[in-house]
Amino acid sequence: MELGHVVVLAGGLSYEREVSLRSGRRVTDALRALDIPVELRDADATLLDSLGDDPPDAVFPVLHGAAGEDGSIRDVLDLLDVRYVGARPDSCRVAWDKPTAKSVVRRAGLRTPESVALPKEVFHDLGAASVLDQIIRGLGLPLFVKPTRGGSALGASVVREPSELSAAMVGCFAYGDAALVERYVEGTEIAVSVIERHGQPQALPAVEIVAAGGRYDYTARYDAGDTEFVTPARLTADAAERATAAAVTAHRALGLRDLSRTDLIVDADGEVHFLEVNVAPGMTETSLLPRAVSVAGLDLGEVCRDLIVAQFD
């Protein structure tokens, strides 16, 4: 079909606003290269009037962080009866909450690190020192601490010594009111993106992440040159197959649609461990899904166009 008016939705007011804008520009440029009429719009107070006055054929959301990935913007698009690429609101809400997503994929048969999810109030009510001691006794070391909701590794850190846990929790709570503390799994960090083609989820080649200093933090993710990306990942054939299957299983178990990116660790024995899933993967020049698209021999603009056209099937 011929698309007459597409809106790429980016920006918003989350901590990941700048990354979202970069993603939006990348998708917009990729679609314009195919001569598709496309407009890049921010998620601001003018958006709803704009969509109402000039309804687009479809919206391609690349909003990261809260609102963009928790289902709320998609709820509004449903109220407006506007077609959009990506998961429905209910599925977004499940995937956005990391402890809930871990429970869902565990029931679907995936391995995921043992963890606890604790709101800030628990530390206040029960005493921070006592809670921290119990976390270390229960889970051991090393640990990985991150907000239960959010992305781009904001507020996330590795804890290798007991003395580091308190600072890690403070850093985590700067970006959210609840922390997910999980047992840290040593291994190869990979991301497997999934796109739907002809109605079926298809895993793209795994991207291996080798961050300078071993920390794939916000800077390492978005500053070119700070991280080495190896695609396809340096895995055995069996491990690569298990990683691919894990990403597709997570996509299906969480009820996602069109595209997703699953973050995994492959340990020394080749076992695959689910970490989290992203319903609005980054599309910047350093992002993982576009790298996988390229290695798979696909064109990013054509992939985005096909996902838009699929909304009319």
Coordinates of C-alpha atoms in Angstrom, one line a residue:
M1 CA 0.0 0.0 0.0
E2 CA 1.0 3.6 -0.4
L3 CA 1.5 5.5 2.9
G4 CA 0.4 9.1 2.8
H5 CA 1.1 10.4 6.3
V6 CA 3.3 8.7 9.0
V7 CA 4.1 10.3 12.4
V8 CA 7.3 9.2 14.2
L9 CA 6.7 9.9 17.9
A10 CA 9.9 10.7 19.9
G11 CA 11.1 12.9 22.8
G12 CA 8.8 13.0 25.8
L13 CA 9.9 14.0 29.3
S14 CA 11.6 10.9 30.6
Y15 CA 15.3 10.6 31.5
E16 CA 15.8 9.1 28.1
R17 CA 14.4 12.0 26.1
E18 CA 17.6 12.8 24.2
V19 CA 18.1 9.2 23.2
S20 CA 14.5 9.0 22.1
L21 CA 14.9 12.1 19.9
R22 CA 18.0 10.5 18.3
S23 CA 16.0 7.3 17.7
G24 CA 13.2 9.3 16.2
R25 CA 15.5 11.2 13.8
R26 CA 17.0 7.9 12.6
V27 CA 13.7 6.3 11.9
T28 CA 12.4 9.4 10.2
D29 CA 15.5 9.6 7.9
A30 CA 15.2 5.9 7.1
L31 CA 11.6 6.3 6.0
R32 CA 12.2 9.5 4.1
A33 CA 14.9 7.6 2.1
L34 CA 12.0 5.5 0.8
D35 CA 10.1 8.7 -0.2
I36 CA 7.5 8.0 2.6
P37 CA 5.8 11.2 3.8
V38 CA 6.8 11.3 7.5
E39 CA 6.7 13.8 10.3
L40 CA 8.7 13.7 13.5
R41 CA 6.6 14.8 16.5
D42 CA 7.4 15.3 20.1
A43 CA 5.1 13.9 22.8
D44 CA 4.0 17.4 24.1
A45 CA 0.9 19.4 24.7
T46 CA 0.3 20.0 21.0
L47 CA 0.3 16.3 20.0
L48 CA -3.3 15.3 20.6
D49 CA -4.7 18.3 18.7
S50 CA -2.3 17.6 15.9
L51 CA -3.3 13.9 15.6
G52 CA -7.0 14.8 15.8
D53 CA -6.9 17.6 13.2
D54 CA -4.7 15.7 10.8
P55 CA -4.9 11.9 11.6
P56 CA -1.9 10.0 10.3
D57 CA -2.1 6.7 8.5
A58 CA 0.0 5.3 11.4
V59 CA 2.3 6.3 14.3
F60 CA 5.7 4.8 14.9
P61 CA 6.5 5.4 18.6
V62 CA 10.2 5.5 19.6
L63 CA 9.6 6.9 23.0
H64 CA 11.9 5.5 25.6
G65 CA 11.4 5.3 29.3
A66 CA 8.1 6.1 31.2
A67 CA 5.0 6.9 29.1
G68 CA 6.7 5.6 26.0
E69 CA 7.1 2.0 27.2
D70 CA 4.6 1.7 30.1
G71 CA 1.6 1.6 27.7
S72 CA 0.2 5.0 28.6
I73 CA 0.9 6.7 25.2
R74 CA -0.5 3.7 23.4
D75 CA -3.6 3.9 25.5
V76 CA -4.1 7.4 24.2
L77 CA -3.4 6.3 20.6
D78 CA -6.1 3.6 21.0
L79 CA -8.5 6.3 22.3
L80 CA -7.8 8.3 19.2
D81 CA -8.3 5.1 17.1
V82 CA -4.9 5.7 15.5
R83 CA -2.9 2.7 14.2
Y84 CA 0.6 2.4 15.7
V85 CA 3.6 0.1 15.5
G86 CA 4.5 -2.0 18.6
A87 CA 3.0 -3.7 21.6
R88 CA -0.5 -3.0 23.0
P89 CA -0.8 -1.2 26.3
D90 CA -1.4 -4.2 28.5
S91 CA 1.6 -6.1 27.1
C92 CA 3.7 -2.9 27.6
R93 CA 2.8 -2.7 31.2
V94 CA 3.8 -6.3 31.9
A95 CA 7.2 -6.0 30.0
W96 CA 7.9 -2.5 31.5
D97 CA 7.9 -3.9 35.0
K98 CA 11.1 -6.0 35.2
P99 CA 10.1 -8.3 38.1
T100 CA 6.8 -9.1 36.5
A101 CA 8.4 -9.7 33.1
K102 CA 10.9 -12.1 34.8
S103 CA 8.1 -14.0 36.4
V104 CA 6.2 -14.3 33.1
V105 CA 9.3 -15.6 31.1
R106 CA 10.3 -17.9 34.0
R107 CA 6.8 -19.6 33.7
A108 CA 7.5 -19.9 29.9
G109 CA 10.6 -21.9 30.7
L110 CA 13.4 -19.3 30.5
R111 CA 16.2 -19.0 33.0
T112 CA 16.5 -15.7 34.8
P113 CA 18.8 -14.7 37.7
E114 CA 17.4 -15.1 41.2
S115 CA 16.3 -11.7 42.5
V116 CA 14.4 -9.6 44.9
A117 CA 12.3 -6.4 44.2
L118 CA 12.2 -3.9 47.0
P119 CA 10.5 -0.5 47.2
K120 CA 12.3 2.4 48.8
E121 CA 9.9 2.3 51.8
V122 CA 11.2 -1.2 52.9
F123 CA 14.6 0.3 53.6
H124 CA 13.0 3.1 55.6
D125 CA 10.6 1.0 57.5
L126 CA 12.9 -2.0 58.3
G127 CA 16.2 -0.3 58.5
A128 CA 18.5 0.0 55.5
A129 CA 21.5 -1.8 57.1
S130 CA 19.4 -4.9 58.1
V131 CA 17.8 -5.1 54.7
L132 CA 21.1 -4.8 52.9
D133 CA 22.6 -7.6 55.1
Q134 CA 19.7 -9.9 54.3
I135 CA 20.1 -9.2 50.5
I136 CA 23.7 -10.3 50.6
R137 CA 23.0 -13.3 52.8
G138 CA 20.2 -14.4 50.5
L139 CA 21.6 -13.7 47.1
G140 CA 25.4 -13.6 47.7
L141 CA 27.8 -11.6 45.6
P142 CA 28.2 -10.2 43.0
L143 CA 24.9 -8.6 42.5
F144 CA 23.3 -6.3 39.9
V145 CA 21.1 -3.5 41.0
K146 CA 18.7 -1.6 38.7
P147 CA 15.4 0.2 38.9
T148 CA 12.4 -2.1 38.5
R149 CA 11.3 0.2 35.6
G150 CA 13.3 2.2 33.1
G151 CA 16.1 1.7 30.6
S152 CA 19.4 2.8 29.2
A153 CA 21.1 1.4 32.3
L154 CA 20.2 4.5 34.3
G155 CA 20.6 3.8 38.0
A156 CA 22.1 0.4 37.3
S157 CA 25.4 -0.9 38.8
V158 CA 27.3 -4.1 39.6
V159 CA 28.1 -4.8 43.3
R160 CA 31.1 -7.0 44.0
E161 CA 31.8 -6.0 47.6
P162 CA 29.4 -5.6 50.5
S163 CA 30.5 -2.0 51.0
E164 CA 29.3 -1.1 47.5
L165 CA 25.6 -2.1 47.9
S166 CA 24.5 0.9 49.9
A167 CA 25.7 3.4 47.2
A168 CA 24.3 1.2 44.5
M169 CA 20.8 1.4 46.1
V170 CA 21.1 5.2 46.4
G171 CA 22.0 5.5 42.7
C172 CA 19.1 3.2 41.8
F173 CA 16.6 5.1 43.8
A174 CA 17.6 8.3 42.0
Y175 CA 15.8 6.9 39.0
G176 CA 12.9 5.0 40.5
D177 CA 11.0 4.1 43.7
A178 CA 11.8 0.4 43.6
A179 CA 14.9 -1.6 43.1
L180 CA 15.5 -5.0 41.4
V181 CA 18.5 -6.7 43.0
E182 CA 19.5 -9.8 41.2
R183 CA 22.4 -12.3 41.3
Y184 CA 25.0 -11.2 38.8
V185 CA 25.7 -13.8 36.1
E186 CA 29.2 -13.7 34.6
G187 CA 29.3 -14.3 30.9
T188 CA 28.8 -12.9 27.4
E189 CA 26.2 -10.0 27.3
I190 CA 24.1 -10.1 24.2
A191 CA 20.9 -8.5 22.8
V192 CA 18.6 -10.4 20.5
S193 CA 16.1 -8.2 18.6
V194 CA 12.9 -9.7 17.2
I195 CA 10.8 -8.3 14.4
E196 CA 7.6 -9.7 13.0
R197 CA 7.5 -10.5 9.4
H198 CA 4.4 -11.9 7.8
G199 CA 2.8 -12.2 11.2
Q200 CA 5.6 -14.3 12.7
P201 CA 8.3 -13.2 15.2
Q202 CA 11.8 -13.6 13.7
A203 CA 15.0 -13.2 15.7
L204 CA 17.8 -11.2 14.2
P205 CA 21.5 -12.0 14.7
A206 CA 22.6 -11.6 18.3
V207 CA 24.7 -8.6 19.1
E208 CA 27.5 -9.1 21.6
I209 CA 28.3 -6.2 23.8
V210 CA 31.9 -5.6 25.0
A211 CA 32.0 -2.4 27.0
A212 CA 35.2 -0.6 27.9
G213 CA 35.9 -1.3 31.6
G214 CA 33.2 -4.0 31.6
R215 CA 30.3 -1.5 32.3
Y216 CA 27.7 -1.1 29.6
D217 CA 26.2 2.1 31.2
Y218 CA 24.4 5.1 29.7
T219 CA 27.6 6.6 28.3
A220 CA 28.8 3.3 26.8
R221 CA 25.5 2.8 25.1
Y222 CA 25.2 6.1 23.3
D223 CA 28.7 7.5 22.9
A224 CA 30.3 6.0 19.8
G225 CA 33.6 4.3 20.4
D226 CA 33.0 3.5 24.1
T227 CA 31.8 0.0 23.4
E228 CA 32.7 -2.8 20.9
F229 CA 29.7 -4.5 19.3
V230 CA 30.2 -7.9 17.7
T231 CA 27.5 -9.1 15.3
P232 CA 26.8 -11.9 15.1
A233 CA 27.8 -12.6 18.7
R234 CA 30.7 -15.0 19.3
L235 CA 28.7 -17.9 20.6
T236 CA 28.7 -21.6 19.9
A237 CA 26.0 -22.7 17.4
D238 CA 24.0 -24.3 20.3
A239 CA 24.2 -21.2 22.5
A240 CA 23.2 -19.0 19.6
E241 CA 20.2 -21.1 18.9
R242 CA 19.2 -21.1 22.5
A243 CA 19.5 -17.3 22.6
T244 CA 17.4 -16.9 19.5
A245 CA 14.7 -19.2 20.9
A246 CA 14.8 -17.3 24.3
A247 CA 14.1 -13.9 22.6
V248 CA 11.2 -15.3 20.5
T249 CA 9.8 -17.1 23.6
A250 CA 10.0 -13.8 25.6
H251 CA 8.4 -11.9 22.8
R252 CA 5.5 -14.4 22.6
A253 CA 5.1 -15.0 26.4
L254 CA 4.8 -11.2 27.1
G255 CA 2.3 -10.8 24.3
L256 CA 4.5 -8.3 22.4
R257 CA 3.9 -7.2 18.8
D258 CA 5.9 -6.0 15.8
L259 CA 9.4 -5.6 17.5
S260 CA 11.2 -6.1 20.7
R261 CA 14.8 -6.5 22.0
T262 CA 15.7 -9.0 24.7
D263 CA 18.8 -8.6 26.8
L264 CA 20.5 -11.9 27.8
I265 CA 23.6 -13.3 29.4
V266 CA 25.2 -16.5 28.1
D267 CA 27.3 -18.1 30.9
A268 CA 30.5 -20.2 30.5
D269 CA 28.4 -23.3 30.2
G270 CA 26.4 -21.9 27.3
E271 CA 23.3 -21.4 29.3
V272 CA 21.1 -18.4 28.4
H273 CA 19.8 -16.1 31.2
F274 CA 17.0 -13.6 30.5
L275 CA 17.6 -10.1 31.9
E276 CA 14.9 -7.9 30.5
V277 CA 13.0 -7.0 27.4
N278 CA 12.5 -3.6 25.6
V279 CA 9.3 -2.9 23.8
A280 CA 10.6 0.3 22.1
P281 CA 14.2 -0.6 21.2
G282 CA 16.7 2.2 20.6
M283 CA 17.2 3.2 16.9
T284 CA 20.2 5.5 17.3
E285 CA 23.5 5.0 15.4
T286 CA 24.9 3.0 18.3
S287 CA 21.7 1.0 19.1
L288 CA 21.5 -2.7 18.9
L289 CA 18.4 -3.4 16.7
P290 CA 19.6 -1.4 13.7
R291 CA 23.0 -3.2 13.9
A292 CA 21.2 -6.5 13.9
V293 CA 19.0 -5.4 11.0
S294 CA 22.1 -4.5 9.0
V295 CA 23.9 -7.7 9.7
A296 CA 20.8 -9.7 8.6
G297 CA 21.1 -8.0 5.2
L298 CA 18.0 -5.9 5.7
D299 CA 17.4 -2.2 5.3
L300 CA 16.2 -0.3 8.4
G301 CA 13.8 1.9 6.4
E302 CA 12.2 -1.1 4.7
V303 CA 11.8 -2.9 8.0
C304 CA 10.1 0.1 9.6
R305 CA 7.9 0.6 6.5
D306 CA 6.9 -3.1 6.6
L307 CA 6.0 -2.8 10.3
I308 CA 3.8 0.2 9.5
V309 CA 2.1 -1.5 6.6
A310 CA 1.4 -4.6 8.8
Q311 CA -1.0 -2.4 10.8
F312 CA -3.4 -2.5 7.9
D313 CA -3.5 -6.3 7.6

